[in-house]
PDB file of C-alpha atoms in Angstrom:
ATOM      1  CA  UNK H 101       0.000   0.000   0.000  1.00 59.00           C
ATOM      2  CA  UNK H 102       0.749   3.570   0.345  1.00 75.00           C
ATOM      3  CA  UNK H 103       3.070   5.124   2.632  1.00 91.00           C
ATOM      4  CA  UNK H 104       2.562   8.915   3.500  1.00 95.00           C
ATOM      5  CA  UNK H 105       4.235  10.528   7.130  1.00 96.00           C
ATOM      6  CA  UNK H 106       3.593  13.998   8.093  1.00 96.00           C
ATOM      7  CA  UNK H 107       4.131  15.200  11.489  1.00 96.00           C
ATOM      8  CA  UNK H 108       1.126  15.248  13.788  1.00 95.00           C
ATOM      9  CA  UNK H 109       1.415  18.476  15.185  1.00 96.00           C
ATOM     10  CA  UNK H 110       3.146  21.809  15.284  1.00 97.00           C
ATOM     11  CA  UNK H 111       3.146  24.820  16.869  1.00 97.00           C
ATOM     12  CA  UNK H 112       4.391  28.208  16.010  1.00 96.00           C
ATOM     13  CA  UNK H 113       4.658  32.019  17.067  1.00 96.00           C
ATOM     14  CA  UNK H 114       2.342  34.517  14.602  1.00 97.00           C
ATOM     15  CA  UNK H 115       4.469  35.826  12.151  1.00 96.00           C
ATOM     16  CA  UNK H 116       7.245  32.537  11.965  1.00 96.00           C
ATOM     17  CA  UNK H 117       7.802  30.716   9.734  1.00 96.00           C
ATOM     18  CA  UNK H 118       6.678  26.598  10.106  1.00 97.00           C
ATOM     19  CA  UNK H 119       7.960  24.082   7.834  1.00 98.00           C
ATOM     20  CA  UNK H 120       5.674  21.018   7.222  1.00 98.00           C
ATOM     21  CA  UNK H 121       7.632  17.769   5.985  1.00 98.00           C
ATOM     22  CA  UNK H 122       5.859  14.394   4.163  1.00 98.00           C
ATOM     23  CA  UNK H 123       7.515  11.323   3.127  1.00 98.00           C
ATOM     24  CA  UNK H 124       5.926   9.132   1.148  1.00 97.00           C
ATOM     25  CA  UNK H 125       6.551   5.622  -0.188  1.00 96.00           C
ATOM     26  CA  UNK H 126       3.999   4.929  -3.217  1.00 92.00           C
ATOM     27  CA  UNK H 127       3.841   2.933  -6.187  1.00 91.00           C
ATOM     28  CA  UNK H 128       4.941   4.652  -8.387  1.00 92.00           C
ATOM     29  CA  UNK H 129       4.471   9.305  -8.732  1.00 93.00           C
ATOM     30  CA  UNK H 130       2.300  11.532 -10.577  1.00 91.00           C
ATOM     31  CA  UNK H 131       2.624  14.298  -8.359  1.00 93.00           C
ATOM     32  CA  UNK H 132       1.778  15.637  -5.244  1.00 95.00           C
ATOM     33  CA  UNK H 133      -0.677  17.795  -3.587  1.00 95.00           C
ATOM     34  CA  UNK H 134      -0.954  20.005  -0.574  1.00 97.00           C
ATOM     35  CA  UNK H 135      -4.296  20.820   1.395  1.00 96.00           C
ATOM     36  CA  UNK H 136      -5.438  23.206   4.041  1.00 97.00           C
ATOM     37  CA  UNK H 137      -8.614  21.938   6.619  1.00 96.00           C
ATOM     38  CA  UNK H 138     -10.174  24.396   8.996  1.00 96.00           C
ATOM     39  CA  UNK H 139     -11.520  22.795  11.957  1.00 92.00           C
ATOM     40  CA  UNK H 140     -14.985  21.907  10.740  1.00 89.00           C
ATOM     41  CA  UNK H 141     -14.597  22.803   7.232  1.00 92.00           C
ATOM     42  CA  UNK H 142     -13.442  20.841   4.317  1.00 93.00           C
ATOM     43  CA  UNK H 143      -9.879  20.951   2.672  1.00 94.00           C
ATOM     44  CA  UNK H 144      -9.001  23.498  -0.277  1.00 95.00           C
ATOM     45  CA  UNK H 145      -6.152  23.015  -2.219  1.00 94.00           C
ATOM     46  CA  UNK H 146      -2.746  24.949  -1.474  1.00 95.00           C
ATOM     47  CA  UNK H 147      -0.156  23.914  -4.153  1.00 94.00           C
ATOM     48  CA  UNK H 148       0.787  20.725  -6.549  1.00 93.00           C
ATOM     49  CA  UNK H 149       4.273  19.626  -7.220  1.00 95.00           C
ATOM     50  CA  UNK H 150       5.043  17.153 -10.258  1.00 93.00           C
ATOM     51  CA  UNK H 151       8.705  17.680 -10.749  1.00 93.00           C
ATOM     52  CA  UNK H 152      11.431  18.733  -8.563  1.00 96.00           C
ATOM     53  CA  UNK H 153      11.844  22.249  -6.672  1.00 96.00           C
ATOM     54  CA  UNK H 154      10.289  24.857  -4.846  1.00 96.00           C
ATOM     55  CA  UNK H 155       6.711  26.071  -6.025  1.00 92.00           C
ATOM     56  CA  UNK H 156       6.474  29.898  -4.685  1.00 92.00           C
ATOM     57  CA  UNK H 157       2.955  31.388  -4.396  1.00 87.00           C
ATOM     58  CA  UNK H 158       3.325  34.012  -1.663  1.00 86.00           C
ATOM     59  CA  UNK H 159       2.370  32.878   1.930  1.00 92.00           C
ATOM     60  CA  UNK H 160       2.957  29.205   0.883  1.00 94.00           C
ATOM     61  CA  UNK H 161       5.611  27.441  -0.674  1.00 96.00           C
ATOM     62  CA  UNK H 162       6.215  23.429  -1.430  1.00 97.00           C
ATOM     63  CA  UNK H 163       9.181  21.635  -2.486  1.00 98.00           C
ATOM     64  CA  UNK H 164       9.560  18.359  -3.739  1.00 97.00           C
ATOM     65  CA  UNK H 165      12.277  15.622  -4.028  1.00 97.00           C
ATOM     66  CA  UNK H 166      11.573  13.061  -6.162  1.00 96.00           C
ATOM     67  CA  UNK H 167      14.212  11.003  -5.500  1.00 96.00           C
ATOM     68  CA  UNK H 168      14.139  11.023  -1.642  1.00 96.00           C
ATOM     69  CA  UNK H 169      10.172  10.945  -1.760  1.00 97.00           C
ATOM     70  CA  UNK H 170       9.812  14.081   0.235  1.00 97.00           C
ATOM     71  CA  UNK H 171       7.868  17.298  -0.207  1.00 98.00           C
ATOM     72  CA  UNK H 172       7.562  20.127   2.195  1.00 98.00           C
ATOM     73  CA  UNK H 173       5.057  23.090   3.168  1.00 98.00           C
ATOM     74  CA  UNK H 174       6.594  26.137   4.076  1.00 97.00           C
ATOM     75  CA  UNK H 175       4.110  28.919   5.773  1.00 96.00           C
ATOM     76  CA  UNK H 176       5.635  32.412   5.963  1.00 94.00           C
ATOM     77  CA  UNK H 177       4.763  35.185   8.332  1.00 95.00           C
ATOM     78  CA  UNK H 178       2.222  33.341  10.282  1.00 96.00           C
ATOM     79  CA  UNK H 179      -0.942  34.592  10.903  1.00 96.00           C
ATOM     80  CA  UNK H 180      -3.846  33.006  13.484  1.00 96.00           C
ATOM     81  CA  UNK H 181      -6.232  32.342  10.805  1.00 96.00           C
ATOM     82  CA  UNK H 182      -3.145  29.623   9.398  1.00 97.00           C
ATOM     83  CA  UNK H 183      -4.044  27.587  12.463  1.00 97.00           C
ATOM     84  CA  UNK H 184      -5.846  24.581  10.612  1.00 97.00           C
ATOM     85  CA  UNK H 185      -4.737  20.834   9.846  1.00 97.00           C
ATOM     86  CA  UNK H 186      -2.506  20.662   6.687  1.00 98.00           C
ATOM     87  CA  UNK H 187      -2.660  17.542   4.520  1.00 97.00           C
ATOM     88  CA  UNK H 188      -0.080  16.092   1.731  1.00 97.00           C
ATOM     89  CA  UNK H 189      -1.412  13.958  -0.765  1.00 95.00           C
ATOM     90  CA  UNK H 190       0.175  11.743  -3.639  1.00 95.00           C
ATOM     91  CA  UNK H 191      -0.676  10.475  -6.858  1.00 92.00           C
ATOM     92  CA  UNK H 192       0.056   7.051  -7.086  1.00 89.00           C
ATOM     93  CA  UNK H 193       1.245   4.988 -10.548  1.00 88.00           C
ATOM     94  CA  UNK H 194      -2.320   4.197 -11.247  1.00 86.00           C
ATOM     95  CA  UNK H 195      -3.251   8.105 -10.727  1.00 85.00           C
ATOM     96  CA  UNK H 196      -5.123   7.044  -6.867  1.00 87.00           C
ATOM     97  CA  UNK H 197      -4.826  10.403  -4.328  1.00 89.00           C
ATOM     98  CA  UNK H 198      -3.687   8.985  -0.977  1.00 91.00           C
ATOM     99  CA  UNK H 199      -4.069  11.423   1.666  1.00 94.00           C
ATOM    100  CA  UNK H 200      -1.659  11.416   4.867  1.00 94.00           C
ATOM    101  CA  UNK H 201      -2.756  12.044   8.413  1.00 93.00           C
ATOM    102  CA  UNK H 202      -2.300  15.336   8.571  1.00 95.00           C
ATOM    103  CA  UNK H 203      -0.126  18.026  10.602  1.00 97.00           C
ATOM    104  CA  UNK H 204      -2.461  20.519  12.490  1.00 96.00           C
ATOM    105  CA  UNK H 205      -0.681  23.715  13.312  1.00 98.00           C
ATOM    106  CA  UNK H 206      -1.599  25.783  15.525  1.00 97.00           C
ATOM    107  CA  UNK H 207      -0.738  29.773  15.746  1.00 97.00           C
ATOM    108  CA  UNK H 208       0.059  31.513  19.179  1.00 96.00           C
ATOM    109  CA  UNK H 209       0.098  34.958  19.353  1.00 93.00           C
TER     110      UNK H 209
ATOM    111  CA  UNK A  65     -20.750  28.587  -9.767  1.00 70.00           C
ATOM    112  CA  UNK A  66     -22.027  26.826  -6.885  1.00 81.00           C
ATOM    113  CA  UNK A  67     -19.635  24.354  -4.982  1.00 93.00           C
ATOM    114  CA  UNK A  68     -19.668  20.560  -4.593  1.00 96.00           C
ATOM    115  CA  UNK A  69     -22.970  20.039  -2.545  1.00 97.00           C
ATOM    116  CA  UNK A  70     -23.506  16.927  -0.893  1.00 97.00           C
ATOM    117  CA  UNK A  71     -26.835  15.786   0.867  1.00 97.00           C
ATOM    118  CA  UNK A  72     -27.669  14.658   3.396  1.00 97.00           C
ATOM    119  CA  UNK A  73     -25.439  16.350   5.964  1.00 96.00           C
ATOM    120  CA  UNK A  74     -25.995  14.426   8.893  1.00 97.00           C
ATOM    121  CA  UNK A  75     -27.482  11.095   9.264  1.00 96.00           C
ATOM    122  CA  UNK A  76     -27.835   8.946  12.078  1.00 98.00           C
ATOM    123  CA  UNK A  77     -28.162   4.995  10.882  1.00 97.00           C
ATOM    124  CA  UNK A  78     -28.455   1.467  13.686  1.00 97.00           C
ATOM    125  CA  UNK A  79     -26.058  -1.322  12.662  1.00 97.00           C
ATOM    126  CA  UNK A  80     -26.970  -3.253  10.351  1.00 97.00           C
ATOM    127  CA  UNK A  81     -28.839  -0.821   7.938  1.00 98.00           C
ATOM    128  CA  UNK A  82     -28.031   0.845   4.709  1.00 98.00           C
ATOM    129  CA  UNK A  83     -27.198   4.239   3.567  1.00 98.00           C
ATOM    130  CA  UNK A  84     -27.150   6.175   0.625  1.00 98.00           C
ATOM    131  CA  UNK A  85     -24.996   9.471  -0.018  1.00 98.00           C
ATOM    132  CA  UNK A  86     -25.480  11.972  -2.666  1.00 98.00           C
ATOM    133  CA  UNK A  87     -22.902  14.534  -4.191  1.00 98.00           C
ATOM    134  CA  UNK A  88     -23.445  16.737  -7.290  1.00 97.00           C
ATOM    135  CA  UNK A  89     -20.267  18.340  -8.407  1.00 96.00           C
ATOM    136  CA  UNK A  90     -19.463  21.506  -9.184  1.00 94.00           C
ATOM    137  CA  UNK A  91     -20.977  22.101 -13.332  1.00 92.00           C
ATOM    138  CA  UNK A  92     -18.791  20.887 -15.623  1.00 89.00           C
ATOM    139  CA  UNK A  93     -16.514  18.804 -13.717  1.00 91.00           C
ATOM    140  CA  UNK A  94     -16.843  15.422 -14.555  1.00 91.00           C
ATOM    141  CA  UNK A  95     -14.404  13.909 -12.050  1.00 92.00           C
ATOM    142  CA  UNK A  96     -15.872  12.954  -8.913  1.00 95.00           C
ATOM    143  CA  UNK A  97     -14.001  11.300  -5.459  1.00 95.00           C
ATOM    144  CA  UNK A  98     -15.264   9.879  -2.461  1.00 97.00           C
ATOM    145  CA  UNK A  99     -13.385  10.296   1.071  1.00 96.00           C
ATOM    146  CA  UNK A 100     -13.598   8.638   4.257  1.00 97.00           C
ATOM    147  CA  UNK A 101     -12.368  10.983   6.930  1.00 95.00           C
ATOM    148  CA  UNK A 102     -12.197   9.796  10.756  1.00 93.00           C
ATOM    149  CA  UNK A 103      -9.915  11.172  14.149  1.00 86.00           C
ATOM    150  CA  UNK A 104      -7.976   8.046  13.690  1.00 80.00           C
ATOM    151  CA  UNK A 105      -7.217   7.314  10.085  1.00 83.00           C
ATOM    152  CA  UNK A 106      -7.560  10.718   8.499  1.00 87.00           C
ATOM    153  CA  UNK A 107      -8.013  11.431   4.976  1.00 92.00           C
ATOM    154  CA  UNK A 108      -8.879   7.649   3.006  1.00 94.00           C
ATOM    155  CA  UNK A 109      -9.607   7.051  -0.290  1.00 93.00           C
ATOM    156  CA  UNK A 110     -12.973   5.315  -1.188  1.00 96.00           C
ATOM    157  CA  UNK A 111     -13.636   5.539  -5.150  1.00 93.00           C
ATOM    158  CA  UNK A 112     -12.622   7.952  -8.036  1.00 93.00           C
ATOM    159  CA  UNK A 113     -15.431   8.418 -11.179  1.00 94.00           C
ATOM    160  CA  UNK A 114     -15.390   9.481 -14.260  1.00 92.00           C
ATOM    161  CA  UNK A 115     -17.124  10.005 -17.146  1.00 90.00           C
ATOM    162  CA  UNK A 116     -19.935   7.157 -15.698  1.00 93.00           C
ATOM    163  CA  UNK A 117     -16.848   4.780 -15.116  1.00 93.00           C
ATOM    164  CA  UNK A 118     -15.283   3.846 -11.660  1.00 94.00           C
ATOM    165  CA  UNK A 119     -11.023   4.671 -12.434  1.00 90.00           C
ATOM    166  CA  UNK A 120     -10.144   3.703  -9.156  1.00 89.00           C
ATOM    167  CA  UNK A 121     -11.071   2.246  -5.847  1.00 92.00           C
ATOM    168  CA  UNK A 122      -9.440   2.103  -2.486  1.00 92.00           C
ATOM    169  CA  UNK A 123      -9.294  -0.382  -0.086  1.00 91.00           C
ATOM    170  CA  UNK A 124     -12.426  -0.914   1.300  1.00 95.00           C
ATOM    171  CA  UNK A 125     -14.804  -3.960   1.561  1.00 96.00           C
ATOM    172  CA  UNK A 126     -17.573  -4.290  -0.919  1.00 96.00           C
ATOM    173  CA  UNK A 127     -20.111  -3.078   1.761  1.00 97.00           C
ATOM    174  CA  UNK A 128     -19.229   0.220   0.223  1.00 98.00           C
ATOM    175  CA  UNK A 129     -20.024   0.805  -3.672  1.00 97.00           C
ATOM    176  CA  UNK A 130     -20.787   3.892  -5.685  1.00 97.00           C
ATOM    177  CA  UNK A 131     -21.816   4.815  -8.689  1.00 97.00           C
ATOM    178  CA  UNK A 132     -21.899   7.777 -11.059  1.00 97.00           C
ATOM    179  CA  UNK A 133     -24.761   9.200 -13.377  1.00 97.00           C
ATOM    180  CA  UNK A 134     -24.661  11.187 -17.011  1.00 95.00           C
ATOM    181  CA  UNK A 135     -25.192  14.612 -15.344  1.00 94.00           C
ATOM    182  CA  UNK A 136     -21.873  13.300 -13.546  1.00 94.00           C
ATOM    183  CA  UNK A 137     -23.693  13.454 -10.093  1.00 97.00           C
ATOM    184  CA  UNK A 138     -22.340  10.994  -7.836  1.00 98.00           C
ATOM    185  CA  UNK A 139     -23.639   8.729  -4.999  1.00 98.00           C
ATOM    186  CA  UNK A 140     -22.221   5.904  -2.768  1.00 98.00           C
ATOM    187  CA  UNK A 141     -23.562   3.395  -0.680  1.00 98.00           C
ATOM    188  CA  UNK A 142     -22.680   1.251   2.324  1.00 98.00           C
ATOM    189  CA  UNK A 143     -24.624  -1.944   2.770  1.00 95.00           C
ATOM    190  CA  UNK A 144     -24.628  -3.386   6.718  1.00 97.00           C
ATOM    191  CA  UNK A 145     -23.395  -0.640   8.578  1.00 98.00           C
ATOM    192  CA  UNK A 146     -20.904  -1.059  11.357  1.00 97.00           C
ATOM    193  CA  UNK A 147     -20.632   1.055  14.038  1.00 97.00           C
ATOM    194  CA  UNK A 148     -16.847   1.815  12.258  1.00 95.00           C
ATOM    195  CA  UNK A 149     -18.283   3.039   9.582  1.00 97.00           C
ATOM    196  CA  UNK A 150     -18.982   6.390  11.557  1.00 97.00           C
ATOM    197  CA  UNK A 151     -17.446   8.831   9.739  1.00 97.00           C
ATOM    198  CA  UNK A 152     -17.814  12.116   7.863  1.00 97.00           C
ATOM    199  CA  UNK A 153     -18.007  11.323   3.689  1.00 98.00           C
ATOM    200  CA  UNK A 154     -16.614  13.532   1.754  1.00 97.00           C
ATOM    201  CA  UNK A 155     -17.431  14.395  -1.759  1.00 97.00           C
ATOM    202  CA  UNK A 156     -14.685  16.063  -4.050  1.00 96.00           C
ATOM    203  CA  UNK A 157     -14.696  16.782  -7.922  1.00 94.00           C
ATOM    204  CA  UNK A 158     -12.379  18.313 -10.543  1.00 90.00           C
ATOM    205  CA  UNK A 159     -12.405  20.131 -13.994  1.00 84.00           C
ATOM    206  CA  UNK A 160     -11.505  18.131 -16.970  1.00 74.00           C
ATOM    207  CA  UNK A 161      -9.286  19.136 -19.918  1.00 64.00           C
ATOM    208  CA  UNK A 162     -11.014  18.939 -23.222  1.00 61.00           C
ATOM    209  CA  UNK A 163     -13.039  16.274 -22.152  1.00 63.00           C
ATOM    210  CA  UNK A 164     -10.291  14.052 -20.386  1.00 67.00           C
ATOM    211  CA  UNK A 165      -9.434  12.959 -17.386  1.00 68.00           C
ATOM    212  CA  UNK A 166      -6.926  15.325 -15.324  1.00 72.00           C
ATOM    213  CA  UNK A 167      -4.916  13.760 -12.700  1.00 74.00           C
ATOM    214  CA  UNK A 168      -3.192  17.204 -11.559  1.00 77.00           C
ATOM    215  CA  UNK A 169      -6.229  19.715 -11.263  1.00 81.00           C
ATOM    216  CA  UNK A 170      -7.375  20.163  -7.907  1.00 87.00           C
ATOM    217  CA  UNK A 171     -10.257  18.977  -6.247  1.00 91.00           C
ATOM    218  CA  UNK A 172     -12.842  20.994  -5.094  1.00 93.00           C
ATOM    219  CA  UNK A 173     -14.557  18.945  -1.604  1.00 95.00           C
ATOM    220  CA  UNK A 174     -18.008  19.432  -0.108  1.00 96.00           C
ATOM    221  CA  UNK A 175     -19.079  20.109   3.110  1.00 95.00           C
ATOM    222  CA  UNK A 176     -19.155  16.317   3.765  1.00 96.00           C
ATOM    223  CA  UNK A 177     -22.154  14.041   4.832  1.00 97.00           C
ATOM    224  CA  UNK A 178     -21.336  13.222   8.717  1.00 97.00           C
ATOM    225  CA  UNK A 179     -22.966   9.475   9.609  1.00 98.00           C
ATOM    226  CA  UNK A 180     -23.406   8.653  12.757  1.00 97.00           C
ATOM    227  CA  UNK A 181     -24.322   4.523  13.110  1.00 97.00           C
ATOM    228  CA  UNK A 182     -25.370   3.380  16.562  1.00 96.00           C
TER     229      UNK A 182
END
């Protein structure tokens, strides 16, 4: 089956930065995704890596290693509203999304 | 244009019973996926539609089965609830390209159906 580890929880001061790691061991790649879930509110979509390098889009950023199956979130300048559970998800060989458990991070002032 | 919507939102079911879940995507997307999301295992996949045909399933037993329509909207179903099977359902869809299947757009989730089984 499909292997995907993400820590379970962080915490971080409001305007830090928090870097989110996920490993993942799957049959094969066709890319990976990264979600943000509000307590009580479904996941939207932050960012999708396919090949190797850092994807910039403002307050996030993910980078992916294909070769050491390993992607990461970065959130800059932290602000409360960020506190939410963040979830990495891969594309398999036969294009299934496997989700991981999900890192919730929460904001203190 | 309106989100995924997904009815009901809650149920509450006795063991042994069967339920029914409903999801129309967002228009236009033909790609519809089914979640299982629980405290304990997260984020799991159930079944991935397309186009009227089933592209992928996860590993669940066959209690659970699905099914998609020609307007693309989606519904599953779990035959002999357990009391495991408590759980919010999620609902998610995606765009297509040109009329094919897109493995890297995003997917757009409902609020989620929450079943309670007692």
């Amino acid at each position: 089956g499909q292997n995907i580890d993400q820590p379970t929880e962080m915490t971080a001061t409001e305007g830090a930065i928090v870097q989110i790691n996920c490993t993942y061991q799957t049959s094969g790649f066709n890319g990976l995704f990264w979600y943000q879930q509000h307590a009580g509110e479904a996941p939207t979509f932050l960012s999708y890596n396919v090949l190797d390098g850092l994807e910039e889009k403002g307050h996030f950023s993910s980078f992916l290693s294909r070769s050491k199956g390993y992607s990461y979130l970065l959130l800059k300048e932290l602000q409360m509203k960020d506190s939410a559970s963040y979830l990495c998800a891969v594309r398999d060989g036969d294009y299934k999304l496997s989700f991981g458990a999900g890192t919730t991070v929460t904001v203190r002032a | 244009k309106a989100g995924v919507t997904q009815t009901p939102r809650y149920l509450i079911k006795t063991r042994g019973q069967q339920v029914t879940l409903s999801c129309s995507p967002i228009s236009g997307h033909r790609s519809v996926s089914w979640y299982q999301q629980t405290p304990g295992q997260g984020l799991q996949f159930l079944f991935e539609y397309f186009s009227e045909t089933q592209r992928n399933k996860g590993n669940f037993p066959g209690r659970f089965s699905g099914r998609q329509f020609s307007n693309s909207r989606s519904e599953m179903n779990v035959s002999t609830l357990e009391l495991g099977d408590s759980a919010l359902y999620l609902c998610a869809s995606s765009e297509t390209t040109s009329g094919e299947f897109v493995f890297y757009n995003e997917q757009f989730f409902g609020p989620g159906t929450r079943l309670t089984v007692l």
